[in-house]
XYZ file of C-alpha atoms in Angstrom:
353
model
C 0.000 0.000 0.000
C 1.276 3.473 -0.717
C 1.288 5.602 2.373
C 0.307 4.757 5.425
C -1.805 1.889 6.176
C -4.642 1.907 8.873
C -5.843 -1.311 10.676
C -8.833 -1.439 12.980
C -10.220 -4.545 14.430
C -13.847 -3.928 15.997
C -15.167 -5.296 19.279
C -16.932 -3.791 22.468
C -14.477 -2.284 25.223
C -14.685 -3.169 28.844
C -13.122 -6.897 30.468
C -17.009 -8.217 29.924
C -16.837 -8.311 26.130
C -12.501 -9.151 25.949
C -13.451 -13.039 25.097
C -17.171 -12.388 23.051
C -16.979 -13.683 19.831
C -18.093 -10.484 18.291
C -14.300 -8.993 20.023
C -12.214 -11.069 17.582
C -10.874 -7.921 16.072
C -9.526 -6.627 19.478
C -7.795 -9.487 19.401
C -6.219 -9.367 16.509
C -5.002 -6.253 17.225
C -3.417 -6.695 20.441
C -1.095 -9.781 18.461
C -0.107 -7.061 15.889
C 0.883 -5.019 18.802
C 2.830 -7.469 20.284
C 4.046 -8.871 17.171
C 5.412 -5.401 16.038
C 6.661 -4.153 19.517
C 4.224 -1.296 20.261
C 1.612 -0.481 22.582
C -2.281 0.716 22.525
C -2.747 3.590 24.052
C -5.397 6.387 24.008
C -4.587 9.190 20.924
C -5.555 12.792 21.960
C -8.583 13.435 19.876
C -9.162 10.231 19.076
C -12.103 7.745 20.391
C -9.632 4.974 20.054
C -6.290 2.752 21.475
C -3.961 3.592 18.604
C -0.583 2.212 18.547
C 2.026 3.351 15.340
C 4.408 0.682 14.133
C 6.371 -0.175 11.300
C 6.453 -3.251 9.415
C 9.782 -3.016 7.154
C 9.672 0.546 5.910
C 5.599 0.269 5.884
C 3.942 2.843 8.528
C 0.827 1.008 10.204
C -1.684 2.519 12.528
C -2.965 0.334 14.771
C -6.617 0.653 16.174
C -9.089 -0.401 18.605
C -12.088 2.141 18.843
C -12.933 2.770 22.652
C -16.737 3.375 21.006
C -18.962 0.408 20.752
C -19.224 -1.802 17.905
C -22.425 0.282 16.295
C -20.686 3.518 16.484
C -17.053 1.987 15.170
C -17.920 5.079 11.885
C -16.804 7.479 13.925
C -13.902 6.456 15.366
C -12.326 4.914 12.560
C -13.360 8.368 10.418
C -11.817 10.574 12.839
C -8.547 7.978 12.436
C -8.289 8.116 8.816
C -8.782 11.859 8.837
C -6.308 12.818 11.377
C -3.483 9.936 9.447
C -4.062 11.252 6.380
C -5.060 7.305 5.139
C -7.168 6.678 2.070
C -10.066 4.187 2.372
C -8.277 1.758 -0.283
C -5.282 1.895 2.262
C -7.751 0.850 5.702
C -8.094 -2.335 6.799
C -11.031 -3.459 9.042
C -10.621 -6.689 10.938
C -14.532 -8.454 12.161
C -15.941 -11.103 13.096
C -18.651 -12.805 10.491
C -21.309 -14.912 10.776
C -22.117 -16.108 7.486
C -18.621 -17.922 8.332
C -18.062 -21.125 9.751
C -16.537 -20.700 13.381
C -12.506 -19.957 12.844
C -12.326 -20.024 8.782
C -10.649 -16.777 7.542
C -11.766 -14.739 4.487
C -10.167 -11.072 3.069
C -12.173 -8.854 0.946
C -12.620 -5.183 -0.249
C -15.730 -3.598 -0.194
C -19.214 -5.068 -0.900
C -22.029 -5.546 1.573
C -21.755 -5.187 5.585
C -24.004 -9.145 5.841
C -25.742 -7.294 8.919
C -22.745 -5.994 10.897
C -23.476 -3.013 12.017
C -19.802 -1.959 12.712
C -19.200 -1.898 9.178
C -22.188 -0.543 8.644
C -21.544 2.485 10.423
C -18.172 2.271 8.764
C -19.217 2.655 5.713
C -21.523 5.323 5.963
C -18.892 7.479 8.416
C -16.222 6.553 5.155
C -18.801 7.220 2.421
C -17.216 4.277 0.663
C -17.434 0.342 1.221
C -14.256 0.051 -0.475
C -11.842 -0.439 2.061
C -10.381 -4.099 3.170
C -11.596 -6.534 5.188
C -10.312 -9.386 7.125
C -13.274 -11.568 8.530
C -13.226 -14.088 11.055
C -16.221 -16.704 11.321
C -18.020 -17.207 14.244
C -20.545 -19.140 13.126
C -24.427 -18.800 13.039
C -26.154 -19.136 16.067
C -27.654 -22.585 17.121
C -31.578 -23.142 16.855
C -33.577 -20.086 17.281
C -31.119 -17.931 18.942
C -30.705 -14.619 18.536
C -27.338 -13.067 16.649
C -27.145 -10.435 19.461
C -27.055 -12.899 21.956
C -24.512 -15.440 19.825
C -21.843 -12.510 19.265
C -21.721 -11.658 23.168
C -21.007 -15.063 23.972
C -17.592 -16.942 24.469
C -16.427 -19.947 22.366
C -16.757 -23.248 23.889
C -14.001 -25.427 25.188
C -13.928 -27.356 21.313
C -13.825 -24.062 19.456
C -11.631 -22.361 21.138
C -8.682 -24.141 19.952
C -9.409 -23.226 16.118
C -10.076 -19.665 16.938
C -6.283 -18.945 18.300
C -5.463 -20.638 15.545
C -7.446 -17.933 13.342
C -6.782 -15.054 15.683
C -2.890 -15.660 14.674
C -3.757 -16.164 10.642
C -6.141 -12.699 10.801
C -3.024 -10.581 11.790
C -1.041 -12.848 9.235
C -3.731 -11.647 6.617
C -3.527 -8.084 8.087
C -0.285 -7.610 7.562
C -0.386 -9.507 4.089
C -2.992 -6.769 2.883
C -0.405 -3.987 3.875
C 2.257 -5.358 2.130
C 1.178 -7.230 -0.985
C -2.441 -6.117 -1.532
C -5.704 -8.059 -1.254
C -5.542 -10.462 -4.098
C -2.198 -11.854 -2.693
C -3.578 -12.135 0.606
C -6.426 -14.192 -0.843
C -4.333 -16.794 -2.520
C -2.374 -17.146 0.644
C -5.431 -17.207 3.370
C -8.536 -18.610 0.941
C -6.468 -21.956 -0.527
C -7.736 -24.967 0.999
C -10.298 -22.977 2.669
C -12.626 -26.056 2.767
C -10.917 -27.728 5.333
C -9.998 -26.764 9.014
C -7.763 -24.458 10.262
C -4.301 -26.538 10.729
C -3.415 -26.788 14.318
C -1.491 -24.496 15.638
C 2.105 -25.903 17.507
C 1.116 -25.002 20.996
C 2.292 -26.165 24.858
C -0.510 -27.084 26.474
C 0.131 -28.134 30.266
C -2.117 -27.909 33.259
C -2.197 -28.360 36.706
C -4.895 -28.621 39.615
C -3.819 -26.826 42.714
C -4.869 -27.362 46.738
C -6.408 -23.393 46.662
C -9.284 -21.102 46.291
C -9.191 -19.097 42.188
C -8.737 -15.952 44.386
C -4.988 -17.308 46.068
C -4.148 -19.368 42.624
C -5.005 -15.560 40.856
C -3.001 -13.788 43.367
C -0.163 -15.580 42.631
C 0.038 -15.317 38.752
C -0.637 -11.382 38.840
C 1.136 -10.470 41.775
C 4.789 -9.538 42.321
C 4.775 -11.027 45.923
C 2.603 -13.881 44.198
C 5.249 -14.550 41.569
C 8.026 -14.213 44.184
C 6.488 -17.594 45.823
C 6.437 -19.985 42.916
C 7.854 -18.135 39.196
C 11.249 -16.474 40.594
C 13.130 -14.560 42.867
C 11.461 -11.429 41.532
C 9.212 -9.739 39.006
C 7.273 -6.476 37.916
C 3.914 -6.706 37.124
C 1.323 -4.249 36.071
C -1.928 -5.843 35.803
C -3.814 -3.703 33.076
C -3.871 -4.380 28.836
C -0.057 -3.413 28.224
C 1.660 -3.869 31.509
C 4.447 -5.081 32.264
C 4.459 -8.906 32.689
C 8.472 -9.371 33.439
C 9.577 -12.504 35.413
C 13.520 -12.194 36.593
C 14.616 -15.578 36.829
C 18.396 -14.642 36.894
C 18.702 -11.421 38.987
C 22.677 -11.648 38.967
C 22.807 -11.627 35.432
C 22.707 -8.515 32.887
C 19.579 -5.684 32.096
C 18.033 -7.483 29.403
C 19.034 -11.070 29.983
C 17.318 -11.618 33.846
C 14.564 -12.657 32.140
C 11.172 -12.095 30.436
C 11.912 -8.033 30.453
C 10.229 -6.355 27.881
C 6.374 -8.747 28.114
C 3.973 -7.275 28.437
C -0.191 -8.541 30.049
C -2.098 -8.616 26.794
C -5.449 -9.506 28.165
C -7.074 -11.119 31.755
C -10.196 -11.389 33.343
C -10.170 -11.452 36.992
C -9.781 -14.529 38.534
C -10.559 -16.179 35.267
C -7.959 -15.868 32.752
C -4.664 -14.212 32.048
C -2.793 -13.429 28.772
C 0.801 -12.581 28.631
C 3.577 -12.217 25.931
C 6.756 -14.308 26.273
C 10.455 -13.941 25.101
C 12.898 -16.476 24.169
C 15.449 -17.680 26.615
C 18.746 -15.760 26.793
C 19.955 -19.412 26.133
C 19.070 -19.118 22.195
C 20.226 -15.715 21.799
C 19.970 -14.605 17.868
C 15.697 -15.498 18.956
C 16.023 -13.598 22.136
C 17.852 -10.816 20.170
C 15.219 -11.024 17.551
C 12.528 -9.752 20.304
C 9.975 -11.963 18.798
C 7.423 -12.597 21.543
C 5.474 -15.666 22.023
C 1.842 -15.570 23.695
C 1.092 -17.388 27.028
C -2.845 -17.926 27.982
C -3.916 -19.035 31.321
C -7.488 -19.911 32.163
C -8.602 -20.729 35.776
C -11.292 -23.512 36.831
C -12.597 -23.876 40.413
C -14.113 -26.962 41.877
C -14.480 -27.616 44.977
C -12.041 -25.696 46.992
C -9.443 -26.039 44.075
C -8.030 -24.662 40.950
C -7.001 -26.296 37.611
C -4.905 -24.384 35.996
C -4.436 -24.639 31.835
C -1.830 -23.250 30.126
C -1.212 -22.448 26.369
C 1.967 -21.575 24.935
C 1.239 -19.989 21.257
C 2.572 -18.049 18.716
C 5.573 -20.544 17.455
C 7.546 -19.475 14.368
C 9.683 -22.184 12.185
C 12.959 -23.028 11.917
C 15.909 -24.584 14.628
C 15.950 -21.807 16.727
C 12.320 -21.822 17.138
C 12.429 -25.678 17.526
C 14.880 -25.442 20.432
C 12.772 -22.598 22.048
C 9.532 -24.764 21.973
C 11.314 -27.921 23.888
C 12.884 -25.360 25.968
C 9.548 -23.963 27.829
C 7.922 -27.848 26.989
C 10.268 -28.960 30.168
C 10.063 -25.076 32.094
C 6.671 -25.146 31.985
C 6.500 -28.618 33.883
C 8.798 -26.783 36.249
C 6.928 -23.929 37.017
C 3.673 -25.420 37.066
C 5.307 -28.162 39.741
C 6.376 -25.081 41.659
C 2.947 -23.339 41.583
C 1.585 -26.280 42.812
C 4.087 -27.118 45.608
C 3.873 -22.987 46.796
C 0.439 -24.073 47.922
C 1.024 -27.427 49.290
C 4.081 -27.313 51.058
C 4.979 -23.915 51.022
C 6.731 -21.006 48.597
C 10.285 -21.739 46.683
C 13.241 -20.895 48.440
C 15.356 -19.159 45.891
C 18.525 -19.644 48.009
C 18.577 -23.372 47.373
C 17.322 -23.110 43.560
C 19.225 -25.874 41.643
């Protein structure tokens, strides 16, 4: 794209709507975030979280308008406006119900199918001819109503397919920006017929002897962390924080640990999304700063918590391949620590092995 490119995934703000189906767009946008090493934050003026990256030598706004999915127009109007950015140069990331739950399709222009974000995008723009990524969600089940469908989660079964498609839609995103719709579509709409491929993903859990409150406390806590994660940490728990874990406290700024992470997403006591770094162990990755995405979601039953934990966001090749088996066997560790912090007592640093 010539100029700057604008990108704007819709969904509702507020920590009620972060895992709705209709938020998929949020969600997108906080990976491209991450991805690109910026962070949302409110623009003077504007009724959004806009972050400005680069991609190469392309200039991308990042958006997520702080106005609720009917009024998205206005926001995404006042962005284009105050950027200078051309409709044929935005691209709006949504959730779509005429599509099965998790399959991916890109587009520019034609009709809004009854989403009223792009609806009100369209007639704020005065054009429908602006990009689209769009992320099913299927149609609701029986006589349900759509309002009701798009404010619910996914279940347990889809849930897996959608990070999958969460990770493709900023894939797609950032194909758009850089090679243009029609490329995107060969890449993202071949083999469409089948299933998303399965993402590579760690996925450990662990059921720990405490109340969702304590098991909570711990994760999103620096005197939490302190008892099962490492000697020390700073955490700010709100969208953007820091999420840094020092595991080596003697060693240099930079290499104590996860410093630079940041909390993507949580839901208090519920769930908790972080981004993760590579080990200083595989250093060309760790000086790479590609991040990796961490999910934890928090079950209570009967006076304890299982806690499950996905490790996403994998990219190919050896170094990659080494970083995955290194947090496969960490992971065991940590979670074995978590547990034993509430069974026997917290980790004493002083004897670490």
């Amino acid at each position: 794209m010539p100029g700057p490119a604008l990108v704007v995934g819709l969904g509702n703000p507020g920590p009620e709507y972060e895992r709705t189906r209709h938020n998929l767009g949020f969600r997108v946008i906080d990976v491209l975030a991450d991805r690109l090493g910026e962070r949302l934050k409110p623009a003077k003026g504007m009724r959004a979280l806009v972050a400005e990256a680069r991609d190469g030598d392309t200039r991308i706004i990042l958006a997520k308008p702080t106005t609720f999915m009917n009024a998205s127009g206005g926001a995404v109007s006042e962005l284009a406006r105050y950027y200078k950015v051309d409709p044929q140069n935005i691209v709006i990331v949504h959730d779509e119900l005429d599509l099965p739950v998790a399959q991916l399709k890109v587009k520019r222009g034609g009709g809004d199918a009854g989403h009223n974000g792009l609806k009100d995008i369209t007639k704020a723009l005065g054009t429908k001819e602006y990009a689209r990524v769009r992320i099913g969600i299927g149609k609701p089940p029986g006589r349900k109503q759509g309002v009701d469908h798009v404010l619910q989660g996914f279940s347990k079964k889809e849930q897996p397919d959608v990070d999958v498609a969460v990770e493709q839609a900023a894939d797609a995103a950032l194909s758009v920006v850089n090679a243009g719709v029609e490329a995107a579509q060969q890449r993202f709409h071949a083999g469409e017929e089948k299933p998303p491929k399965p993402a590579r993903a760690i996925r450990k859990s662990v059921t720990v002897s405490a109340p969702i409150d304590d098991v909570w406390e711990a994760w999103t806590t620096v005197e939490g962390a302190r008892t099962f994660f490492a000697p020390d940490a700073r955490i700010e728990l709100r969208p953007g924080g820091a999420y840094e874990i020092y595991f080596n406290l003697e060693e240099q700024p930079g290499n104590k640990g996860s410093e630079g992470c940041k909390v993507l997403a949580y839901r208090r006591p519920q769930f908790l999304v972080f981004s993760w770094n590579a080990p200083p162990e595989i250093p060309a990755l760790r000086k790479s700063k590609a991040k990796t995405r961490v999910e934890l979601q928090l079950e209570e039953s009967g006076g304890k918590t299982k806690v499950s934990l996905t490790h996403s966001g994998w990219g190919k090749g050896a170094d990659w391949d080494e970083c995955f088996r290194y947090f496969e066997d960490a992971w065991d560790l940590v979670l074995s620590r978590l547990k034993a912090s509430f069974e026997s007592g917290p980790t004493d640093w002083s004897k670490r092995s």
